[in-house]
């Protein structure tokens, strides 16, 4: 059975060029980057070259880039450092953040280390900017604003510059979870008011288990992991050498291909959106699908019936990989916190499906998935 992979917001296939760049560091070039002989220095050089590449592409300085194990670790580090090192006593976030953010801020609030405010959402699931400003204006304490650049479930994109300007006005620390946008959109960090962003290699055809944390040069934080002096004393432990090399190569490739790939994938998304709307009467698009939205993500709810309840399972049986917009824990499936927050009260009657695309997908695959959906519903 031919598999159709429409779950690229979860993870992507490693690009062959990235594997080629990593291979020497998985085989003959295995020296420890901390060793002082030339064999180790060669590895160290590969890491520093990767850092420069990433910094050039994101338009920041290499000293602002730290390699981590991925998006989750980077968000945890940024948020905890804002409380522990930067004096934040109030956190403003949204109900639709990734759990890497939500569970971290909830833990901090539970420990009584900061108070927590959730910004209101608009009908389309965007951040209500007036409410954000009101929350900031009524915050006498030093505040951390943590809002994701793009939502991984519904694709909504934050106006990061406007939020940055508000944070500047109210002297707040700003962390943005950019896991769904690094490697998918151009960045210009020198001209963006933000203190922390993150990235994960596996979301743009790089390897899993490697990511970045950007820390603006104007702030100083303490290491979260203590030990050796790796990552300029910020993150101890022998580096993920081949992962770091792969991360930089994947970001380089994504940047070169941005124009072509984003146009191509955007067309696939629009095509699928139009086909679904032609065929199904009772579907709801989740989020600002045709507006400020990722070109990679299309999230659609089908109305809940006996047939649609089994949709994910049946798509899987047909070799179609999609995500449910639902959280499965201990075998029980429930509608995700994102869909619940956007469709206040109506979400239990919906079966949301997230289709997320990459350059490897085709219109023929869209046609096949649409046909399958037709036969299943
Ligand atoms: C928006 C967002 N933030 C954070 C993460 C976590 O990234 P990682 O799994 O690389 O730690 C993900 C990936 O699922 C994501 O989509």
mmCIF file of C-alpha atoms and ligand atoms in Angstrom:
data_model
loop_
_atom_site.group_PDB
_atom_site.id
_atom_site.type_symbol
_atom_site.label_atom_id
_atom_site.label_comp_id
_atom_site.label_asym_id
_atom_site.label_seq_id
_atom_site.Cartn_x
_atom_site.Cartn_y
_atom_site.Cartn_z
ATOM 1 C CA UNK A 1 0.000 0.000 0.000
ATOM 2 C CA UNK A 2 1.316 3.428 -0.990
ATOM 3 C CA UNK A 3 1.521 5.693 2.032
ATOM 4 C CA UNK A 4 0.410 9.311 1.810
ATOM 5 C CA UNK A 5 2.151 11.473 4.367
ATOM 6 C CA UNK A 6 0.151 14.606 5.191
ATOM 7 C CA UNK A 7 1.571 15.170 8.681
ATOM 8 C CA UNK A 8 4.542 17.426 7.991
ATOM 9 C CA UNK A 9 3.759 19.734 10.908
ATOM 10 C CA UNK A 10 4.527 16.762 13.167
ATOM 11 C CA UNK A 11 7.805 15.960 11.463
ATOM 12 C CA UNK A 12 9.360 15.856 7.992
ATOM 13 C CA UNK A 13 11.527 13.459 6.016
ATOM 14 C CA UNK A 14 15.264 14.048 6.264
ATOM 15 C CA UNK A 15 16.544 15.617 3.034
ATOM 16 C CA UNK A 16 19.190 13.474 1.276
ATOM 17 C CA UNK A 17 21.503 16.521 1.050
ATOM 18 C CA UNK A 18 21.236 16.873 4.833
ATOM 19 C CA UNK A 19 22.108 13.226 5.383
ATOM 20 C CA UNK A 20 25.120 13.673 3.050
ATOM 21 C CA UNK A 21 26.310 16.641 5.102
ATOM 22 C CA UNK A 22 25.883 14.658 8.346
ATOM 23 C CA UNK A 23 27.470 11.391 7.190
ATOM 24 C CA UNK A 24 31.138 12.287 7.746
ATOM 25 C CA UNK A 25 30.309 13.248 11.349
ATOM 26 C CA UNK A 26 28.502 9.936 11.894
ATOM 27 C CA UNK A 27 31.477 8.010 10.589
ATOM 28 C CA UNK A 28 35.099 9.095 10.336
ATOM 29 C CA UNK A 29 34.876 12.591 11.862
ATOM 30 C CA UNK A 30 33.861 11.548 15.360
ATOM 31 C CA UNK A 31 36.320 13.620 17.411
ATOM 32 C CA UNK A 32 35.006 15.222 20.596
ATOM 33 C CA UNK A 33 34.599 18.961 19.941
ATOM 34 C CA UNK A 34 36.094 19.672 23.375
ATOM 35 C CA UNK A 35 39.329 17.758 22.675
ATOM 36 C CA UNK A 36 42.231 20.078 22.033
ATOM 37 C CA UNK A 37 44.049 18.029 19.382
ATOM 38 C CA UNK A 38 43.286 18.731 15.729
ATOM 39 C CA UNK A 39 40.791 15.860 15.423
ATOM 40 C CA UNK A 40 38.617 17.468 18.093
ATOM 41 C CA UNK A 41 39.192 20.973 16.756
ATOM 42 C CA UNK A 42 37.824 19.849 13.396
ATOM 43 C CA UNK A 43 34.545 18.887 15.092
ATOM 44 C CA UNK A 44 34.499 22.156 17.011
ATOM 45 C CA UNK A 45 35.024 24.008 13.734
ATOM 46 C CA UNK A 46 32.015 22.200 12.184
ATOM 47 C CA UNK A 47 29.817 23.361 15.086
ATOM 48 C CA UNK A 48 31.001 26.959 14.858
ATOM 49 C CA UNK A 49 30.518 26.985 11.076
ATOM 50 C CA UNK A 50 26.969 25.685 11.599
ATOM 51 C CA UNK A 51 26.341 28.423 14.175
ATOM 52 C CA UNK A 52 27.532 31.099 11.739
ATOM 53 C CA UNK A 53 25.305 29.714 8.991
ATOM 54 C CA UNK A 54 22.246 29.760 11.259
ATOM 55 C CA UNK A 55 23.042 33.282 12.490
ATOM 56 C CA UNK A 56 23.540 34.596 8.944
ATOM 57 C CA UNK A 57 20.199 33.164 7.821
ATOM 58 C CA UNK A 58 18.268 34.477 10.834
ATOM 59 C CA UNK A 59 20.184 37.786 10.732
ATOM 60 C CA UNK A 60 21.584 37.736 14.247
ATOM 61 C CA UNK A 61 25.074 37.191 15.682
ATOM 62 C CA UNK A 62 26.530 33.698 16.185
ATOM 63 C CA UNK A 63 26.818 34.465 19.909
ATOM 64 C CA UNK A 64 23.032 34.643 20.096
ATOM 65 C CA UNK A 65 22.532 31.064 18.846
ATOM 66 C CA UNK A 66 22.657 28.066 21.214
ATOM 67 C CA UNK A 67 22.197 24.521 19.987
ATOM 68 C CA UNK A 68 19.756 22.429 22.033
ATOM 69 C CA UNK A 69 17.853 19.152 21.714
ATOM 70 C CA UNK A 70 14.854 20.805 20.031
ATOM 71 C CA UNK A 71 11.887 23.106 20.386
ATOM 72 C CA UNK A 72 10.755 21.846 23.774
ATOM 73 C CA UNK A 73 14.082 22.283 25.525
ATOM 74 C CA UNK A 74 14.522 25.748 24.026
ATOM 75 C CA UNK A 75 11.100 26.957 25.176
ATOM 76 C CA UNK A 76 11.638 25.487 28.652
ATOM 77 C CA UNK A 77 15.001 27.242 28.912
ATOM 78 C CA UNK A 78 13.692 30.611 27.734
ATOM 79 C CA UNK A 79 10.634 30.614 29.981
ATOM 80 C CA UNK A 80 12.423 29.369 33.096
ATOM 81 C CA UNK A 81 15.289 31.816 32.563
ATOM 82 C CA UNK A 82 12.809 34.700 32.287
ATOM 83 C CA UNK A 83 11.550 33.856 35.767
ATOM 84 C CA UNK A 84 14.797 32.755 37.420
ATOM 85 C CA UNK A 85 17.248 35.219 35.872
ATOM 86 C CA UNK A 86 15.329 38.137 34.396
ATOM 87 C CA UNK A 87 12.987 38.843 37.294
ATOM 88 C CA UNK A 88 9.659 38.199 35.550
ATOM 89 C CA UNK A 89 6.796 37.780 38.031
ATOM 90 C CA UNK A 90 3.908 37.750 35.560
ATOM 91 C CA UNK A 91 3.502 35.601 32.444
ATOM 92 C CA UNK A 92 1.129 36.472 29.630
ATOM 93 C CA UNK A 93 0.438 33.611 27.248
ATOM 94 C CA UNK A 94 -2.464 32.183 25.232
ATOM 95 C CA UNK A 95 -4.625 29.075 25.607
ATOM 96 C CA UNK A 96 -3.479 27.731 22.210
ATOM 97 C CA UNK A 97 0.256 27.438 22.885
ATOM 98 C CA UNK A 98 2.127 24.160 22.432
ATOM 99 C CA UNK A 99 2.367 22.065 25.608
ATOM 100 C CA UNK A 100 6.110 22.816 25.717
ATOM 101 C CA UNK A 101 5.015 26.327 26.701
ATOM 102 C CA UNK A 102 1.720 25.684 28.503
ATOM 103 C CA UNK A 103 2.988 22.962 30.820
ATOM 104 C CA UNK A 104 6.080 25.020 31.626
ATOM 105 C CA UNK A 105 4.165 28.177 32.569
ATOM 106 C CA UNK A 106 1.585 26.166 34.513
ATOM 107 C CA UNK A 107 4.369 24.535 36.542
ATOM 108 C CA UNK A 108 5.854 27.943 37.309
ATOM 109 C CA UNK A 109 2.461 29.309 38.361
ATOM 110 C CA UNK A 110 1.757 26.255 40.533
ATOM 111 C CA UNK A 111 5.023 26.824 42.374
ATOM 112 C CA UNK A 112 3.924 30.412 43.005
ATOM 113 C CA UNK A 113 6.875 31.851 41.098
ATOM 114 C CA UNK A 114 4.755 34.029 38.798
ATOM 115 C CA UNK A 115 1.135 34.807 38.104
ATOM 116 C CA UNK A 116 -0.365 33.692 34.840
ATOM 117 C CA UNK A 117 -2.680 35.535 32.428
ATOM 118 C CA UNK A 118 -4.234 34.178 29.264
ATOM 119 C CA UNK A 119 -4.833 36.637 26.451
ATOM 120 C CA UNK A 120 -8.219 36.520 24.693
ATOM 121 C CA UNK A 121 -8.541 35.159 21.164
ATOM 122 C CA UNK A 122 -10.461 36.633 18.244
ATOM 123 C CA UNK A 123 -13.138 34.578 16.459
ATOM 124 C CA UNK A 124 -10.532 33.300 14.002
ATOM 125 C CA UNK A 125 -8.217 32.262 16.812
ATOM 126 C CA UNK A 126 -5.742 35.132 16.557
ATOM 127 C CA UNK A 127 -4.374 36.926 19.598
ATOM 128 C CA UNK A 128 -6.642 39.823 20.572
ATOM 129 C CA UNK A 129 -4.110 42.668 20.463
ATOM 130 C CA UNK A 130 -6.274 45.064 22.485
ATOM 131 C CA UNK A 131 -6.573 42.527 25.266
ATOM 132 C CA UNK A 132 -2.818 41.924 25.120
ATOM 133 C CA UNK A 133 -2.162 45.640 25.512
ATOM 134 C CA UNK A 134 -4.658 45.871 28.384
ATOM 135 C CA UNK A 135 -2.936 42.976 30.171
ATOM 136 C CA UNK A 136 0.467 44.611 29.693
ATOM 137 C CA UNK A 137 -0.789 48.014 30.798
ATOM 138 C CA UNK A 138 -2.165 46.460 33.995
ATOM 139 C CA UNK A 139 0.996 44.596 34.859
ATOM 140 C CA UNK A 140 3.047 46.416 37.452
ATOM 141 C CA UNK A 141 5.437 43.442 37.715
ATOM 142 C CA UNK A 142 8.151 42.596 35.198
ATOM 143 C CA UNK A 143 6.334 40.524 32.577
ATOM 144 C CA UNK A 144 7.140 37.694 30.206
ATOM 145 C CA UNK A 145 4.996 37.502 27.073
ATOM 146 C CA UNK A 146 5.190 34.037 25.503
ATOM 147 C CA UNK A 147 3.181 33.693 22.300
ATOM 148 C CA UNK A 148 3.847 31.298 19.464
ATOM 149 C CA UNK A 149 4.694 32.640 16.019
ATOM 150 C CA UNK A 150 2.547 30.031 14.269
ATOM 151 C CA UNK A 151 0.145 27.552 15.739
ATOM 152 C CA UNK A 152 1.080 23.952 14.962
ATOM 153 C CA UNK A 153 -2.519 22.710 14.928
ATOM 154 C CA UNK A 154 -4.477 25.335 13.017
ATOM 155 C CA UNK A 155 -1.656 27.308 11.371
ATOM 156 C CA UNK A 156 -2.569 30.817 12.575
ATOM 157 C CA UNK A 157 0.357 33.244 12.339
ATOM 158 C CA UNK A 158 1.057 35.890 14.977
ATOM 159 C CA UNK A 159 1.983 39.415 13.990
ATOM 160 C CA UNK A 160 5.326 39.032 15.755
ATOM 161 C CA UNK A 161 6.403 42.623 15.017
ATOM 162 C CA UNK A 162 3.284 44.188 16.528
ATOM 163 C CA UNK A 163 3.569 42.004 19.623
ATOM 164 C CA UNK A 164 7.276 42.902 19.824
ATOM 165 C CA UNK A 165 6.437 46.612 19.687
ATOM 166 C CA UNK A 166 3.936 46.216 22.534
ATOM 167 C CA UNK A 167 6.529 44.343 24.598
ATOM 168 C CA UNK A 168 9.007 47.136 23.928
ATOM 169 C CA UNK A 169 6.476 49.777 24.984
ATOM 170 C CA UNK A 170 5.801 48.001 28.283
ATOM 171 C CA UNK A 171 9.371 46.802 28.831
ATOM 172 C CA UNK A 172 8.312 43.137 28.778
ATOM 173 C CA UNK A 173 10.430 40.100 27.923
ATOM 174 C CA UNK A 174 9.173 38.446 24.725
ATOM 175 C CA UNK A 175 9.557 34.743 23.899
ATOM 176 C CA UNK A 176 8.045 33.399 20.704
ATOM 177 C CA UNK A 177 7.835 29.687 19.914
ATOM 178 C CA UNK A 178 8.907 29.753 16.265
ATOM 179 C CA UNK A 179 9.180 25.994 15.765
ATOM 180 C CA UNK A 180 6.665 26.037 12.897
ATOM 181 C CA UNK A 181 8.201 29.052 11.146
ATOM 182 C CA UNK A 182 12.009 28.693 11.389
ATOM 183 C CA UNK A 183 12.948 26.911 8.159
ATOM 184 C CA UNK A 184 9.630 27.936 6.591
ATOM 185 C CA UNK A 185 9.801 31.757 6.534
ATOM 186 C CA UNK A 186 12.594 34.352 6.356
ATOM 187 C CA UNK A 187 13.667 35.900 9.677
ATOM 188 C CA UNK A 188 15.343 39.213 10.389
ATOM 189 C CA UNK A 189 16.128 39.062 14.101
ATOM 190 C CA UNK A 190 18.223 42.247 14.152
ATOM 191 C CA UNK A 191 15.040 44.100 13.234
ATOM 192 C CA UNK A 192 12.582 42.130 15.365
ATOM 193 C CA UNK A 193 11.926 42.995 19.009
ATOM 194 C CA UNK A 194 12.116 39.550 20.574
ATOM 195 C CA UNK A 195 14.319 38.122 23.336
ATOM 196 C CA UNK A 196 13.976 34.400 22.691
ATOM 197 C CA UNK A 197 12.952 32.255 19.732
ATOM 198 C CA UNK A 198 13.413 28.547 19.082
ATOM 199 C CA UNK A 199 13.615 26.076 16.224
ATOM 200 C CA UNK A 200 13.608 22.306 15.655
ATOM 201 C CA UNK A 201 15.510 20.694 12.769
ATOM 202 C CA UNK A 202 13.014 17.913 12.118
ATOM 203 C CA UNK A 203 10.268 20.364 11.108
ATOM 204 C CA UNK A 204 12.118 21.390 7.920
ATOM 205 C CA UNK A 205 13.753 18.208 6.610
ATOM 206 C CA UNK A 206 16.558 18.214 9.164
ATOM 207 C CA UNK A 207 17.341 15.650 11.854
ATOM 208 C CA UNK A 208 15.339 15.036 15.029
ATOM 209 C CA UNK A 209 16.707 15.817 18.486
ATOM 210 C CA UNK A 210 18.438 19.067 17.550
ATOM 211 C CA UNK A 211 17.219 22.621 17.759
ATOM 212 C CA UNK A 212 18.215 26.150 18.541
ATOM 213 C CA UNK A 213 17.530 28.746 21.163
ATOM 214 C CA UNK A 214 18.129 32.354 20.148
ATOM 215 C CA UNK A 215 18.923 34.591 23.116
ATOM 216 C CA UNK A 216 19.076 38.294 22.335
ATOM 217 C CA UNK A 217 22.529 39.681 23.095
ATOM 218 C CA UNK A 218 21.120 42.347 25.433
ATOM 219 C CA UNK A 219 20.051 39.827 28.047
ATOM 220 C CA UNK A 220 22.062 37.505 30.272
ATOM 221 C CA UNK A 221 20.705 34.187 31.505
ATOM 222 C CA UNK A 222 22.206 31.348 33.530
ATOM 223 C CA UNK A 223 22.783 27.830 32.204
ATOM 224 C CA UNK A 224 19.985 25.314 32.671
ATOM 225 C CA UNK A 225 22.321 22.340 32.428
ATOM 226 C CA UNK A 226 25.540 22.458 34.412
ATOM 227 C CA UNK A 227 28.733 20.589 33.668
ATOM 228 C CA UNK A 228 31.306 21.189 30.958
ATOM 229 C CA UNK A 229 31.830 24.447 29.129
ATOM 230 C CA UNK A 230 30.021 23.517 25.913
ATOM 231 C CA UNK A 231 27.836 26.150 24.214
ATOM 232 C CA UNK A 232 29.853 28.880 25.925
ATOM 233 C CA UNK A 233 28.974 27.513 29.381
ATOM 234 C CA UNK A 234 25.244 27.664 28.680
ATOM 235 C CA UNK A 235 24.438 24.037 27.938
ATOM 236 C CA UNK A 236 26.831 21.438 29.242
ATOM 237 C CA UNK A 237 27.258 18.038 27.616
ATOM 238 C CA UNK A 238 29.033 16.761 24.513
ATOM 239 C CA UNK A 239 27.364 18.343 21.527
ATOM 240 C CA UNK A 240 25.097 16.563 19.033
ATOM 241 C CA UNK A 241 27.752 17.151 16.378
ATOM 242 C CA UNK A 242 26.073 15.509 13.371
ATOM 243 C CA UNK A 243 22.683 16.898 14.420
ATOM 244 C CA UNK A 244 24.050 20.432 14.552
ATOM 245 C CA UNK A 245 25.699 20.052 11.137
ATOM 246 C CA UNK A 246 22.395 18.658 9.811
ATOM 247 C CA UNK A 247 20.359 21.485 11.349
ATOM 248 C CA UNK A 248 22.451 24.147 9.605
ATOM 249 C CA UNK A 249 22.398 22.303 6.275
ATOM 250 C CA UNK A 250 18.609 21.860 6.444
ATOM 251 C CA UNK A 251 18.128 25.547 7.230
ATOM 252 C CA UNK A 252 20.419 26.515 4.365
ATOM 253 C CA UNK A 253 18.489 24.300 1.944
ATOM 254 C CA UNK A 254 15.123 25.547 3.196
ATOM 255 C CA UNK A 255 16.267 29.130 2.683
ATOM 256 C CA UNK A 256 17.490 28.479 -0.859
ATOM 257 C CA UNK A 257 14.226 26.721 -1.713
ATOM 258 C CA UNK A 258 11.873 29.063 0.152
ATOM 259 C CA UNK A 259 10.426 30.861 -2.878
ATOM 260 C CA UNK A 260 9.696 27.706 -4.880
ATOM 261 C CA UNK A 261 8.648 25.477 -2.017
ATOM 262 C CA UNK A 262 6.365 27.958 -0.296
ATOM 263 C CA UNK A 263 4.544 28.740 -3.548
ATOM 264 C CA UNK A 264 4.203 25.080 -4.428
ATOM 265 C CA UNK A 265 2.985 24.010 -0.974
ATOM 266 C CA UNK A 266 0.625 26.968 -0.734
ATOM 267 C CA UNK A 267 -0.983 25.867 -3.988
ATOM 268 C CA UNK A 268 -1.479 22.356 -2.615
ATOM 269 C CA UNK A 269 -3.130 23.752 0.498
ATOM 270 C CA UNK A 270 -5.484 25.996 -1.513
ATOM 271 C CA UNK A 271 -6.285 23.151 -3.865
ATOM 272 C CA UNK A 272 -7.211 20.827 -1.014
ATOM 273 C CA UNK A 273 -9.187 23.579 0.722
ATOM 274 C CA UNK A 274 -11.216 24.223 -2.449
ATOM 275 C CA UNK A 275 -11.789 20.525 -3.203
ATOM 276 C CA UNK A 276 -13.015 19.842 0.341
ATOM 277 C CA UNK A 277 -15.369 22.799 0.230
ATOM 278 C CA UNK A 278 -16.755 21.671 -3.127
ATOM 279 C CA UNK A 279 -17.531 18.207 -1.857
ATOM 280 C CA UNK A 280 -18.484 18.538 1.789
ATOM 281 C CA UNK A 281 -21.264 20.828 2.905
ATOM 282 C CA UNK A 282 -20.771 20.692 6.624
ATOM 283 C CA UNK A 283 -17.116 21.344 7.143
ATOM 284 C CA UNK A 284 -15.563 24.099 9.227
ATOM 285 C CA UNK A 285 -12.093 25.440 8.619
ATOM 286 C CA UNK A 286 -10.266 25.819 11.916
ATOM 287 C CA UNK A 287 -8.285 29.017 12.228
ATOM 288 C CA UNK A 288 -7.652 31.787 9.720
ATOM 289 C CA UNK A 289 -7.149 29.251 6.913
ATOM 290 C CA UNK A 290 -7.163 31.632 3.950
ATOM 291 C CA UNK A 291 -5.687 34.591 5.835
ATOM 292 C CA UNK A 292 -2.710 34.853 8.203
ATOM 293 C CA UNK A 293 -1.946 31.142 8.211
ATOM 294 C CA UNK A 294 0.923 28.726 7.581
ATOM 295 C CA UNK A 295 1.081 27.573 3.952
ATOM 296 C CA UNK A 296 1.861 24.112 5.322
ATOM 297 C CA UNK A 297 -1.238 23.554 7.491
ATOM 298 C CA UNK A 298 -4.916 23.013 6.672
ATOM 299 C CA UNK A 299 -7.148 22.091 9.598
ATOM 300 C CA UNK A 300 -10.734 21.125 8.861
ATOM 301 C CA UNK A 301 -13.526 19.865 11.098
ATOM 302 C CA UNK A 302 -16.097 17.392 9.875
ATOM 303 C CA UNK A 303 -19.341 17.186 11.786
ATOM 304 C CA UNK A 304 -19.416 14.387 14.311
ATOM 305 C CA UNK A 305 -21.279 11.299 13.121
ATOM 306 C CA UNK A 306 -20.753 7.591 13.647
ATOM 307 C CA UNK A 307 -18.750 7.514 10.426
ATOM 308 C CA UNK A 308 -16.619 10.587 11.011
ATOM 309 C CA UNK A 309 -15.808 9.437 14.538
ATOM 310 C CA UNK A 310 -13.763 6.624 12.998
ATOM 311 C CA UNK A 311 -12.160 8.891 10.413
ATOM 312 C CA UNK A 312 -8.608 8.975 11.731
ATOM 313 C CA UNK A 313 -8.570 5.240 12.220
ATOM 314 C CA UNK A 314 -9.941 4.589 8.737
ATOM 315 C CA UNK A 315 -7.527 7.037 7.104
ATOM 316 C CA UNK A 316 -4.701 5.241 8.855
ATOM 317 C CA UNK A 317 -5.998 1.909 7.552
ATOM 318 C CA UNK A 318 -5.887 3.431 4.061
ATOM 319 C CA UNK A 319 -2.237 4.438 4.535
ATOM 320 C CA UNK A 320 -2.998 8.139 4.962
ATOM 321 C CA UNK A 321 -1.046 9.868 7.733
ATOM 322 C CA UNK A 322 -2.806 12.897 9.189
ATOM 323 C CA UNK A 323 -3.185 14.317 12.632
ATOM 324 C CA UNK A 324 -6.412 14.512 14.561
ATOM 325 C CA UNK A 325 -6.169 17.836 16.241
ATOM 326 C CA UNK A 326 -6.926 15.709 19.226
ATOM 327 C CA UNK A 327 -4.908 14.629 22.164
ATOM 328 C CA UNK A 328 -4.726 10.927 22.808
ATOM 329 C CA UNK A 329 -3.698 9.950 26.270
ATOM 330 C CA UNK A 330 -4.253 6.569 27.894
ATOM 331 C CA UNK A 331 -6.109 5.435 24.801
ATOM 332 C CA UNK A 332 -8.843 8.033 25.162
ATOM 333 C CA UNK A 333 -9.163 10.616 22.437
ATOM 334 C CA UNK A 334 -10.468 14.074 23.225
ATOM 335 C CA UNK A 335 -10.600 17.281 21.235
ATOM 336 C CA UNK A 336 -7.375 19.247 21.617
ATOM 337 C CA UNK A 337 -6.973 22.315 23.813
ATOM 338 C CA UNK A 338 -6.425 24.431 20.687
ATOM 339 C CA UNK A 339 -9.687 23.457 18.974
ATOM 340 C CA UNK A 340 -11.534 23.808 22.295
ATOM 341 C CA UNK A 341 -10.148 27.297 22.842
ATOM 342 C CA UNK A 342 -11.047 28.460 19.329
ATOM 343 C CA UNK A 343 -14.491 26.857 19.096
ATOM 344 C CA UNK A 344 -15.628 27.566 22.607
ATOM 345 C CA UNK A 345 -18.384 25.074 23.476
ATOM 346 C CA UNK A 346 -18.871 23.709 19.961
ATOM 347 C CA UNK A 347 -15.761 21.566 19.705
ATOM 348 C CA UNK A 348 -17.338 18.380 21.045
ATOM 349 C CA UNK A 349 -19.509 18.174 17.920
ATOM 350 C CA UNK A 350 -16.484 18.303 15.630
ATOM 351 C CA UNK A 351 -13.960 15.874 14.229
ATOM 352 C CA UNK A 352 -10.942 18.000 13.391
ATOM 353 C CA UNK A 353 -8.303 16.732 10.979
ATOM 354 C CA UNK A 354 -4.992 18.478 10.328
ATOM 355 C CA UNK A 355 -3.501 18.015 6.886
ATOM 356 C CA UNK A 356 0.042 19.365 6.737
ATOM 357 C CA UNK A 357 2.128 19.438 3.599
ATOM 358 C CA UNK A 358 5.712 19.456 2.361
ATOM 359 C CA UNK A 359 7.401 19.753 -1.026
ATOM 360 C CA UNK A 360 7.173 15.959 -1.341
ATOM 361 C CA UNK A 361 3.372 16.023 -1.622
ATOM 362 C CA UNK A 362 1.437 16.266 -4.889
ATOM 363 C CA UNK A 363 -1.998 17.242 -6.209
ATOM 364 C CA UNK A 364 -2.571 13.582 -7.071
ATOM 365 C CA UNK A 365 -2.167 12.739 -3.404
ATOM 366 C CA UNK A 366 -4.666 15.456 -2.498
ATOM 367 C CA UNK A 367 -7.120 13.932 -4.986
ATOM 368 C CA UNK A 368 -6.633 10.487 -3.486
ATOM 369 C CA UNK A 369 -7.156 11.736 0.062
ATOM 370 C CA UNK A 370 -10.273 13.695 -0.942
ATOM 371 C CA UNK A 371 -11.693 10.611 -2.688
ATOM 372 C CA UNK A 372 -10.986 8.499 0.382
ATOM 373 C CA UNK A 373 -12.687 11.053 2.623
ATOM 374 C CA UNK A 374 -15.686 11.017 0.302
ATOM 375 C CA UNK A 375 -16.002 7.272 0.611
ATOM 376 C CA UNK A 376 -15.537 7.334 4.392
ATOM 377 C CA UNK A 377 -18.049 10.048 5.260
HETATM 378 C C1 LIG B 1 4.867 24.892 17.884
HETATM 379 C C2 LIG B 1 5.725 23.814 18.449
HETATM 380 N N1 LIG B 1 6.452 24.064 19.532
HETATM 381 C C3 LIG B 1 7.266 23.145 20.067
HETATM 382 C C4 LIG B 1 7.374 21.886 19.517
HETATM 383 C C5 LIG B 1 8.285 20.885 20.148
HETATM 384 O O1 LIG B 1 9.402 20.621 19.355
HETATM 385 P P1 LIG B 1 10.311 19.347 19.653
HETATM 386 O O2 LIG B 1 9.433 18.150 19.537
HETATM 387 O O3 LIG B 1 11.385 19.402 18.624
HETATM 388 O O4 LIG B 1 10.866 19.485 21.018
HETATM 389 C C6 LIG B 1 6.616 21.575 18.386
HETATM 390 C C7 LIG B 1 6.685 20.225 17.762
HETATM 391 O O5 LIG B 1 5.801 19.414 17.904
HETATM 392 C C8 LIG B 1 5.770 22.563 17.827
HETATM 393 O O6 LIG B 1 5.017 22.317 16.747
#
